[in-house]
Coordinates of C-alpha atoms and ligand atoms in Angstrom, one line a residue:
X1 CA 0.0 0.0 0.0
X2 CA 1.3 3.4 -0.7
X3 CA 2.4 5.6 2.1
X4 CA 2.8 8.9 0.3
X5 CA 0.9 12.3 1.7
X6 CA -1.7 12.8 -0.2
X7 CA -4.1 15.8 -0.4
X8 CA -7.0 17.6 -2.5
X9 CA -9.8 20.3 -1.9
X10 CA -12.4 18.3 0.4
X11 CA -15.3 20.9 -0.6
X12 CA -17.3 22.0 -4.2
X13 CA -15.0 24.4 -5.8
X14 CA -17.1 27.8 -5.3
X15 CA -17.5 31.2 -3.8
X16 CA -18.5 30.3 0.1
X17 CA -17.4 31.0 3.5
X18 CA -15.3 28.2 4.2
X19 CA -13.1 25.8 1.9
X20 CA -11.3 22.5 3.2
X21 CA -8.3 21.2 1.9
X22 CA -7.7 17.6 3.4
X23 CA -3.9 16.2 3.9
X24 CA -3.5 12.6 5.1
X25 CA -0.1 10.4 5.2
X26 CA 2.8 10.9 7.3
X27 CA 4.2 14.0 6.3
X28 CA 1.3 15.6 6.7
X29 CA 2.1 17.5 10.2
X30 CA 5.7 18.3 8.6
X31 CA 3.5 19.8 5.7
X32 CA 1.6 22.0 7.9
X33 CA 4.7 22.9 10.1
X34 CA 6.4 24.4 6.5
X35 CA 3.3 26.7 5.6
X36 CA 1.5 27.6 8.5
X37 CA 2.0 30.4 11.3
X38 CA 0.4 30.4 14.5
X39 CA 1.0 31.5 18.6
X40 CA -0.6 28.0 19.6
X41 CA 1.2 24.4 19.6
X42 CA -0.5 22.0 17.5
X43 CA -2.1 19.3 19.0
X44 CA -4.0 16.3 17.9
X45 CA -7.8 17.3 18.2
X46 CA -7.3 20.9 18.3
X47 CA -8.7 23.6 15.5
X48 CA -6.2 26.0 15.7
X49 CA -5.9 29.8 14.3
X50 CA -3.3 31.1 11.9
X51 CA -2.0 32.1 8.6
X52 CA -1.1 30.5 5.4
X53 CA 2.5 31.8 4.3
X54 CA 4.3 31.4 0.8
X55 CA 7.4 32.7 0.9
X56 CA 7.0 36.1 2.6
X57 CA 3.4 36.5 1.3
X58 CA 0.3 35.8 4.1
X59 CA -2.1 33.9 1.9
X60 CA -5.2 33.6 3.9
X61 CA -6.2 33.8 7.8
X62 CA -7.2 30.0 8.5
X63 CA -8.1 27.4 10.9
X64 CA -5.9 24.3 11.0
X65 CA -7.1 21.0 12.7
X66 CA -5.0 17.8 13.3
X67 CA -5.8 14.2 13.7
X68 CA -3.3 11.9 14.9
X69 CA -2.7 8.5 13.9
X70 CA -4.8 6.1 13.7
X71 CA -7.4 8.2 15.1
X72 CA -8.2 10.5 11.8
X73 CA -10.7 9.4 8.8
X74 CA -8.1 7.9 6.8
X75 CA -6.4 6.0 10.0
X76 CA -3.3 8.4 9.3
X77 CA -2.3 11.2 10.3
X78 CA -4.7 14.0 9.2
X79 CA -4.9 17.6 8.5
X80 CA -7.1 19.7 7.7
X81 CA -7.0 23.6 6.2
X82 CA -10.6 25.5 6.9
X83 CA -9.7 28.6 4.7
X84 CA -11.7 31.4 3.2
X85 CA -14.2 29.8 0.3
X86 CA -13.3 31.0 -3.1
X87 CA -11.6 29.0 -6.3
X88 CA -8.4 31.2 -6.4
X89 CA -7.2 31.2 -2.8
X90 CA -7.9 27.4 -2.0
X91 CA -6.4 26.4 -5.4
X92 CA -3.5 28.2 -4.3
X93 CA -3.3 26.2 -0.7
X94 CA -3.5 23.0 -2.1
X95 CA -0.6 24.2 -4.7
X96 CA 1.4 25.5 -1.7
X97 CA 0.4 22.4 0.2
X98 CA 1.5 19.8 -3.0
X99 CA 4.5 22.1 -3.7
X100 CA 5.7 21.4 0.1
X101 CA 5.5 17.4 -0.4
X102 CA 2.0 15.9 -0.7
X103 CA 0.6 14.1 -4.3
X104 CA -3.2 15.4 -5.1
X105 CA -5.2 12.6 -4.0
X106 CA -7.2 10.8 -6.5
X107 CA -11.2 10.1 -6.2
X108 CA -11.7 8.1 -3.2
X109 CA -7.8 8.1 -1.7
X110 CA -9.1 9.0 1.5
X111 CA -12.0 6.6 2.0
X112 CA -10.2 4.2 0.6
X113 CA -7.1 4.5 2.9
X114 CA -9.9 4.0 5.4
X115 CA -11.1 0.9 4.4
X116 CA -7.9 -0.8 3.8
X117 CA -6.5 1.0 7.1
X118 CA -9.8 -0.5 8.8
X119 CA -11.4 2.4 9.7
X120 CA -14.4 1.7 7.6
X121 CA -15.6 -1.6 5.9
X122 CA -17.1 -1.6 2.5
X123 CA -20.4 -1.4 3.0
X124 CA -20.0 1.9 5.4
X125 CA -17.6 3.1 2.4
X126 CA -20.2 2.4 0.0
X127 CA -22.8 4.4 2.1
X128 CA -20.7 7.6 2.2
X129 CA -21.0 7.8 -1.7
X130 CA -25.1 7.0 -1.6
X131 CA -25.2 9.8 1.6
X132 CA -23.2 12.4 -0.7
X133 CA -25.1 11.5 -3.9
X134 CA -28.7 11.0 -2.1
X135 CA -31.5 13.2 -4.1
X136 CA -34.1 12.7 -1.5
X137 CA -34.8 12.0 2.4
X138 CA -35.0 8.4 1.8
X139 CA -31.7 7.9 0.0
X140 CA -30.2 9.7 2.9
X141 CA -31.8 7.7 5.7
X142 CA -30.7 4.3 3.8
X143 CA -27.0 5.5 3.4
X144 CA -26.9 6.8 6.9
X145 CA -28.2 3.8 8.4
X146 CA -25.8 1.6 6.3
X147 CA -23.0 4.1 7.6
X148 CA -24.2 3.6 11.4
X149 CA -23.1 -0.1 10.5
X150 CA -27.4 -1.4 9.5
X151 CA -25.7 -3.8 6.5
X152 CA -22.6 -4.6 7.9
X153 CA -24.4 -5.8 11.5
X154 CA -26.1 -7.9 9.6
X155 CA -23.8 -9.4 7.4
X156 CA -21.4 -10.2 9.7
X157 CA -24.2 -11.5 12.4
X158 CA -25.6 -13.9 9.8
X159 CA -21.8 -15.1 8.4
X160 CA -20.8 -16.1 12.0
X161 CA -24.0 -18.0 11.8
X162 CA -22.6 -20.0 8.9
X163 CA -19.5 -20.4 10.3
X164 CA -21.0 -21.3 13.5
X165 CA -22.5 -24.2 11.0
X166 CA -19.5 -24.8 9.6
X167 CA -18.4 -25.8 13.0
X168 CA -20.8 -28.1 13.9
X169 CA -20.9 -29.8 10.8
X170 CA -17.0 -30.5 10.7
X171 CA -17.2 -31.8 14.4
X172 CA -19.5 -34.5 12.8
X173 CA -16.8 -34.9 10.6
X174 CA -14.3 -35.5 13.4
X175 CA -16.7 -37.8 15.5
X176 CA -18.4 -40.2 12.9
X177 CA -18.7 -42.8 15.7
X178 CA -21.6 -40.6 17.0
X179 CA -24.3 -41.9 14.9
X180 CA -26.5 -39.0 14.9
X181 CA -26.0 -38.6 11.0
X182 CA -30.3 -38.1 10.1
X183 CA -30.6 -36.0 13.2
X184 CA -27.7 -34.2 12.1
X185 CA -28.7 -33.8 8.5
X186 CA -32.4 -32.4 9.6
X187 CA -30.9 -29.9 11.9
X188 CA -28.4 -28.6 9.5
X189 CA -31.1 -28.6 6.6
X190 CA -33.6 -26.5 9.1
X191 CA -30.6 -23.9 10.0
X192 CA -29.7 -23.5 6.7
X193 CA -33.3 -23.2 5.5
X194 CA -33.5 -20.0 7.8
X195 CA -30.0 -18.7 6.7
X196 CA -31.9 -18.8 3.1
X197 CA -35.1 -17.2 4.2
X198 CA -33.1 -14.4 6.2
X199 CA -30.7 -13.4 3.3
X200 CA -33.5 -13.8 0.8
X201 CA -35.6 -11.3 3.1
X202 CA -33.0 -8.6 2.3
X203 CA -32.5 -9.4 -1.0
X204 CA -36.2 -8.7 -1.2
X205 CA -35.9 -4.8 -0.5
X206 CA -33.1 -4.4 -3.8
X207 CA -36.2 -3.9 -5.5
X208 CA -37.3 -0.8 -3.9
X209 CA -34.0 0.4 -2.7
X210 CA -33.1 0.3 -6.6
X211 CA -36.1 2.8 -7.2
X212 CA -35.2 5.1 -4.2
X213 CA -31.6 5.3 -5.6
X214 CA -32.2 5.0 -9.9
X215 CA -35.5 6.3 -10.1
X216 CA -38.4 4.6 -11.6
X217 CA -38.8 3.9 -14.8
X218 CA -42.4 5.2 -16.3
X219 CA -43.4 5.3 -19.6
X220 CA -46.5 7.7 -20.7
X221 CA -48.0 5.6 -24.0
X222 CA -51.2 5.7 -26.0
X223 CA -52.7 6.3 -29.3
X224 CA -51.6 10.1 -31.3
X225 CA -53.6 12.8 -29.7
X226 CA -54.4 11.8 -26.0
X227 CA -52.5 14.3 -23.9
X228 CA -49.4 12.3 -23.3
X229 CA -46.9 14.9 -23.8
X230 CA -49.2 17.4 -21.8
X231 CA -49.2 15.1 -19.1
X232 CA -45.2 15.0 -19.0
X233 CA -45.5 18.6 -19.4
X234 CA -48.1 18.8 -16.1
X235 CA -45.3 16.6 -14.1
X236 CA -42.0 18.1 -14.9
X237 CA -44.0 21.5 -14.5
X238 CA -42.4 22.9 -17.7
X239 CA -42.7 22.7 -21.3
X240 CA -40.3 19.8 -21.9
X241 CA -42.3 18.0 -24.5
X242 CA -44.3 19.8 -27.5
X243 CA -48.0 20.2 -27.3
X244 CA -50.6 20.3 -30.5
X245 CA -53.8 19.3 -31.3
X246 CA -52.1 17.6 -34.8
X247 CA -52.0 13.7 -34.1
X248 CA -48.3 12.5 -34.3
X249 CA -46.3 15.3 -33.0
X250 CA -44.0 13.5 -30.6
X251 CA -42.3 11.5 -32.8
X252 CA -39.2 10.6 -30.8
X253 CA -38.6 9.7 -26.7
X254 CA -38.7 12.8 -24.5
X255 CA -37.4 12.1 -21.0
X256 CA -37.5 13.8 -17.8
X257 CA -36.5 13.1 -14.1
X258 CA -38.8 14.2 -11.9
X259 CA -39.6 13.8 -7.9
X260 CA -43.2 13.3 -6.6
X261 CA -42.5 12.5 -3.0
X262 CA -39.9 10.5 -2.0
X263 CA -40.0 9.0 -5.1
X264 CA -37.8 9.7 -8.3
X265 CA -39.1 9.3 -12.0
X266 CA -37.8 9.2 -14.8
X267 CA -40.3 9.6 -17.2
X268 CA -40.5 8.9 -21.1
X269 CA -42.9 10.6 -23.2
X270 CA -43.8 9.0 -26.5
X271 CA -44.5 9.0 -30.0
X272 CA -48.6 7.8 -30.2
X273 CA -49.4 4.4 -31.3
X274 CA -51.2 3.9 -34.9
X275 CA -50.6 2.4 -38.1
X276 CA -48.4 5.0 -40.2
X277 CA -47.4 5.2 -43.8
X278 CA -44.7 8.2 -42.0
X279 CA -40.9 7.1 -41.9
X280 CA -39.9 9.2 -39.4
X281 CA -43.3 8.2 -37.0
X282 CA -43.0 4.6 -37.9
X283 CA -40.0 4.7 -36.2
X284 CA -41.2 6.7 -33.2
X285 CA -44.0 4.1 -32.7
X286 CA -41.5 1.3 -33.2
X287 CA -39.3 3.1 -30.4
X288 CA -42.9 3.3 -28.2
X289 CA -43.6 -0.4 -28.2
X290 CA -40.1 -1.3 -27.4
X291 CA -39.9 1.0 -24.5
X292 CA -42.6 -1.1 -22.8
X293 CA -40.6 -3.8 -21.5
X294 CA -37.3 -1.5 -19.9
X295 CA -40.1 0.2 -18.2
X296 CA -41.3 -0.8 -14.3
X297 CA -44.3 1.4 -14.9
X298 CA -46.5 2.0 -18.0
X299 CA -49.4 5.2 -17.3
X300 CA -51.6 4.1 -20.5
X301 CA -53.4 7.1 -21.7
X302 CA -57.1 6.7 -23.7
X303 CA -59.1 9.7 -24.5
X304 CA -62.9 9.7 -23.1
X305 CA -63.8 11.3 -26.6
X306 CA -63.1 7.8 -28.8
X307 CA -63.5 5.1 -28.7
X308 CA -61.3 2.1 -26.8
X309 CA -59.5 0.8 -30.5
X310 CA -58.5 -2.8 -31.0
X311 CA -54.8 -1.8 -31.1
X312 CA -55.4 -0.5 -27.4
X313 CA -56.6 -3.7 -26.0
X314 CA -53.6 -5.0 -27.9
X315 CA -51.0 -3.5 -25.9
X316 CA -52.8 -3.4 -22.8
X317 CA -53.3 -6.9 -23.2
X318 CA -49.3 -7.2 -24.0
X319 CA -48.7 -5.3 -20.9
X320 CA -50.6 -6.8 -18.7
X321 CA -48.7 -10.5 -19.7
X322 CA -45.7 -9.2 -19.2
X323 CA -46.6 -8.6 -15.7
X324 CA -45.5 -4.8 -15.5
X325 CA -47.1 -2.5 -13.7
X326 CA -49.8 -0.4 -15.2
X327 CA -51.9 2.9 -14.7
X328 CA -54.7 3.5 -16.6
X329 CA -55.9 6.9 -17.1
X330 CA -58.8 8.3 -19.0
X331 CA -58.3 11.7 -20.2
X332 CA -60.1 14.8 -21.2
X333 CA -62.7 14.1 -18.2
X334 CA -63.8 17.4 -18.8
X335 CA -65.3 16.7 -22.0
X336 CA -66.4 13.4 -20.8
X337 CA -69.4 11.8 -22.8
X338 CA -71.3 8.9 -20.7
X339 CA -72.2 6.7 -23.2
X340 CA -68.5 6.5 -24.4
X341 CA -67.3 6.8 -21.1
X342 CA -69.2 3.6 -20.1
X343 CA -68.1 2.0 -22.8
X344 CA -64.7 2.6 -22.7
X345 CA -65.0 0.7 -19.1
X346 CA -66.7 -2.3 -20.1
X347 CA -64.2 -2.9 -22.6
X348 CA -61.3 -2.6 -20.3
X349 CA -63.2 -4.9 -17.8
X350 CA -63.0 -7.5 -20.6
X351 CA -59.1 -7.7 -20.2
X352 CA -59.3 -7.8 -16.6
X353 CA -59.1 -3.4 -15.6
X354 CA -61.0 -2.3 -13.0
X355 CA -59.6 0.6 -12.0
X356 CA -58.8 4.2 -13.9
X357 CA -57.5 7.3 -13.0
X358 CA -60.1 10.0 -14.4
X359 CA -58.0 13.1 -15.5
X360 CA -58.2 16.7 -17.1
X361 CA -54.4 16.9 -17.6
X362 CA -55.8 20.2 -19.5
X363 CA -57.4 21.4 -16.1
X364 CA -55.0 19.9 -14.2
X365 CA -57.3 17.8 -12.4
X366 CA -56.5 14.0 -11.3
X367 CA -53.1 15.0 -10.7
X368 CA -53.2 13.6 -7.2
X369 CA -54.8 10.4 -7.5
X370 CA -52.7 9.8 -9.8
X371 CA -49.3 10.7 -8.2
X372 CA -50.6 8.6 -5.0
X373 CA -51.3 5.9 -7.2
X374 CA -47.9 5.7 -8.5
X375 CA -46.8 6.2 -4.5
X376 CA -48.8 3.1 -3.5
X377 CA -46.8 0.8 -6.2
X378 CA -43.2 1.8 -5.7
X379 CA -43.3 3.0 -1.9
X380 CA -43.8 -0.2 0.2
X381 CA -45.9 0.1 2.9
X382 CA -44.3 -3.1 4.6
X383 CA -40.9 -1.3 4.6
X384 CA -39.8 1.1 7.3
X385 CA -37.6 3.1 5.3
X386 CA -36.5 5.1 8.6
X387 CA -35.5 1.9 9.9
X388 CA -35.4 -0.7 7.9
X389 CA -32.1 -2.9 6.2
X390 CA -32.5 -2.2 2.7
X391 CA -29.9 -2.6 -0.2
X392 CA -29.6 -0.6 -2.8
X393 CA -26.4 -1.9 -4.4
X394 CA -26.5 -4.1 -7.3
X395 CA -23.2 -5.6 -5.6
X396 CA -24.3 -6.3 -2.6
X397 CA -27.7 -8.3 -4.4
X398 CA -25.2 -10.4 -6.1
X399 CA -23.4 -11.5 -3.7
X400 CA -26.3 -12.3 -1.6
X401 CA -27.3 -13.8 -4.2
X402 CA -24.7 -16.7 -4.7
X403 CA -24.7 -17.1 -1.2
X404 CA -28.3 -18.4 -1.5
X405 CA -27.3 -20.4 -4.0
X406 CA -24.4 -22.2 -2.7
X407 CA -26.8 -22.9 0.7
X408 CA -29.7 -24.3 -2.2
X409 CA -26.5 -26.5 -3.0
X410 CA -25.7 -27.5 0.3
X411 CA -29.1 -28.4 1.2
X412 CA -29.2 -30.9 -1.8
X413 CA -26.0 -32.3 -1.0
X414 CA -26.8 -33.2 2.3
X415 CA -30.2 -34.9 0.9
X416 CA -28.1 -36.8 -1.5
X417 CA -26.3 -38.1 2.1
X418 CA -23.0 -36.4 -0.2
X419 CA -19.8 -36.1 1.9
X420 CA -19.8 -33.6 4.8
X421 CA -16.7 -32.2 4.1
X422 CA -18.3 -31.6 0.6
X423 CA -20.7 -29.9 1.5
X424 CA -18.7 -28.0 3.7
X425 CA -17.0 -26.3 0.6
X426 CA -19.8 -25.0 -0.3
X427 CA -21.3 -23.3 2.9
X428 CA -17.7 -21.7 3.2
X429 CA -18.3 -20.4 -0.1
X430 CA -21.2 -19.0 0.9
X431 CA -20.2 -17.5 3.8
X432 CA -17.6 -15.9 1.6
X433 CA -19.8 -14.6 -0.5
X434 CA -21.0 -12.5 2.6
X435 CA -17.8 -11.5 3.5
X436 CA -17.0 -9.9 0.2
X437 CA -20.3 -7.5 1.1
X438 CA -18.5 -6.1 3.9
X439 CA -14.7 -5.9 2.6
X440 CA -12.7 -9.5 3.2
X441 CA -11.0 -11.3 0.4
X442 CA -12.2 -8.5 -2.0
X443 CA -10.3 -8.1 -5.2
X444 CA -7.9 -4.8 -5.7
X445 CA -9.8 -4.7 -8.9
X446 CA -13.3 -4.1 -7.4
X447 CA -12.0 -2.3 -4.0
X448 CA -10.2 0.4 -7.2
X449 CA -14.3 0.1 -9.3
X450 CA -16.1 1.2 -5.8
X451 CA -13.4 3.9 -5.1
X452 CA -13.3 5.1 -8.5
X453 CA -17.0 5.8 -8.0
X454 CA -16.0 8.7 -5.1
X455 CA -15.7 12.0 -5.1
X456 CA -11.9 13.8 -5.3
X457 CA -11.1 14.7 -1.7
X458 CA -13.7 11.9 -0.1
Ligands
GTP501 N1 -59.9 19.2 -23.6 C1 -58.8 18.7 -23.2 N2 -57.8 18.7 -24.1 C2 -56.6 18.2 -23.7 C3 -56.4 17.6 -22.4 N3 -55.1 17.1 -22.3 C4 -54.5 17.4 -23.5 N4 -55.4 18.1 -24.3 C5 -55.1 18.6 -25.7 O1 -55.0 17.5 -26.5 C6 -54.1 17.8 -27.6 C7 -53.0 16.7 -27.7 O2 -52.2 16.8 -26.6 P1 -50.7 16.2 -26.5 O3 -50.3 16.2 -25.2 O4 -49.9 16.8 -27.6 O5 -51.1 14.7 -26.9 P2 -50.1 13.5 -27.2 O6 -50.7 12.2 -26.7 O7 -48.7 13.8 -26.8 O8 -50.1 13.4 -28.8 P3 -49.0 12.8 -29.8 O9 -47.7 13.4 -29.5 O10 -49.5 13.2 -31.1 O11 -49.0 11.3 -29.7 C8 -53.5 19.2 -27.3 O12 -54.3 20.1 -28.0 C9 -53.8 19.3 -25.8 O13 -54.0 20.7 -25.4 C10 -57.5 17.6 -21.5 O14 -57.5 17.1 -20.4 N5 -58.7 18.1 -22.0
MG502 MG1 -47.0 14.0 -27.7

């Protein structure tokens, strides 16, 4: 591991009141000691007062704090510069600061001189990039709780369990005149049963933690004319997508991230659905169709002026096999006609619809039902966000993952009456597999891909 002192701006580059430049290796103290002038003796803990000096020039009044060894961020010897906010004078510290010794850290040196300084496992590591990069309250809960230790608690809790199994299993190994074996076996098979059920429970909440941190993926379709580009328009509150009463004027995807609640969407507005002679909208309604299956949610739009069409039922129909969730809304309620209305709802009940949103995107009305229908799909009720274990990493599902799949292994094994010790292979794998979530046996590769992901100065 590299030793060298290593430094970089800590805060956004901008005018504000303060700026932090953040030092960390051994020469950082000596560092300080070259540049900085103050009445007080620098002690670990301390903030202390004083100037910035190149050469005979006083480059800014600042506050100097130090943190000894190993108790600092990085688990080396710390120090950090609080000086006036502003581009020019803190990109002069860190120059004065690099010319006097240190290297300009790279994204991530710091947190991931923690980690492999065990300061911080992975899972904490990988919760200070979801806290910094959090867009809403519920981002910022998850990664705080997963920086308090939530996901690494319960990782390590449940590999000691397997471990603990481990154990057992190989003194069975080591005693085979004890002729327990079918006892054994049953009460290995139940423990590793719950060892399935437990990891699968977490595995469970990727789901949703992959919408709190990605954003949900909604696609507005429906035939030319309906109000689907108005109704992106009504959402993102601007004039993203263009609006006319000619059928066929969005002819390509227009997307937009927007936040309703807790909830991020990124939304797709698209070309209309009908049978065209037009290049250019055959290709838009081509795009449409496709769209439907990278979407989690489809908002179907028919107008309460026409009639349902058979290429309507078509795609709902498609939709609705593919399993992927669905909103129907009837617009241009405020020109609602019963007898078409009525109609329009028998139909659907035919393929199984029951329930519409009724909207005038034009009078903005619906809006509401509409935005808590989306809320009752994608924002679990049965999960406590607040406090909660949820994953949000695609890494950490993986990994959980194989380790369900080498206990599924295991379990047949035993049934099979294979050897013990076989089957011990294969619950230490799994409880590798956990052990990789929170940092141990990790490659350099993937500790470099999850570092890379940082901030400079983090
Ligand atoms: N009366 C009424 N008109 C609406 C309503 N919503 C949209 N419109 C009008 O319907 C027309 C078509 O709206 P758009 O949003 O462009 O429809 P679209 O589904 O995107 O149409 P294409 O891009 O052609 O597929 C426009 O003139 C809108 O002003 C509504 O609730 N009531
Ligand atoms: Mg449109």
């Amino acid at each position: 591991m590299s030793t060298d002192t290593i430094a970089a701006i800590a805060t956004s580059l901008s005018n504000s009141g303060i700026s932090i430049i953040r030092i960390s290796g051994e020469n950082s103290l000596n560092i300080i000691k070259k540049i900085f002038i103050t009445s007080y003796e620098i002690k670990p803990n301390n903030i202390i007062y004083g100037k910035i000096k190149k050469d005979n020039i006083i480059l800014d009044t600042v506050l100097v704090s130090y943190f000894k060894s190993p108790k600092s961020y990085t688990g080396e010897d710390v120090c950090e510069i609080n000086c006036h906010g502003g581009n020019q004078i803190t990109k002069e510290i860190l120059e004065l600061v690099l010319e006097n010794g240190a290297r300009l850290a790279e994204a991530g040196e710091f947190s991931k001189r923690a980690f492999l300084n065990g300061k911080m496992d992975l899972t904490k590591a990988e919760a200070v990039i979801n806290l910094i990069n959090s867009k809403n309250s519920t981002q910022a809960r998850i990664a705080s709780n997963n920086l308090e230790g939530d996901l690494y608690n319960k990782v390590k809790e449940l590999r000691e369990e397997l471990i603990l199994l481990l154990a057992n299993i190989e003194v069975s190994v080591d005693y085979p005149e004890y002729d327990y074996e079918e006892l054994e076996n049953n009460k290995i098979i139940n423990l590793i049963d719950k060892k399935i059920i437990d990891i699968n429970n977490i595995i469970k909440t990727y789901d949703h933690g992959k919408y709190i941190n990605d954003g949900v993926n909604v696609t507005i379709l429906g035939k030319p004319n309906v109000g689907k580009s108005s109704l992106l328009n009504l959402l993102a509150k601007t004039e993203k997508a263009i609006v006319t009463d000619i059928p066929g004027t969005t002819r390509d995807i227009i997307e937009e991230r927007i936040n309703i609640g807790n909830i991020i969407l990124n939304i797709s507005d698209t070309a209309g659905i009908r049978d065209t002679e037009d290049i250019v909208e055959k290709i838009g309604v081509k795009k449409s169709i496709e769209k439907i299956d990278e979407t989690d949610l489809v908002i179907y739009i028919l107008n309460c002026e026409d009639e349902i069409e058979d290429k309507d039922i078509e795609i709902l129909s498609k939709i609705k096999n593919k399993q992927i969730n669905l909103i129907v809304v009837i617009n241009k309620v405020d020109k609602k006609d019963k007898l078409k209305f009525d109609a329009i709802i028998k139909k659907l009940k035919e393929i199984d619809i029951d329930e519409v949103i009724q909207m005038s995107i034009l009078n903005k009305t619906g809006v509401e039902e509409l935005k808590n229908k989306i809320e009752e799909i994608f924002y679990s009720n049965d999960l406590d966000f607040e406090n909660e274990l949820i994953i949000t990493n695609q890494r950490h599902k993986d990994l959980l993952k194989k380790a369900v799949n080498d206990l599924e292994k295991a379990k047949i094994q035993i049934l099979n009456n294979e050897p013990i010790d076989i089957v011990s292979i294969v619950i230490k794998s799994a409880s590798d597999s956990l052990g990789q979530i929170i940092g141990s046996n990790v490659s350099e590769d993937i500790i470099n891909k999850i570092f890379e992901k940082f901030c400079i100065g983090k």
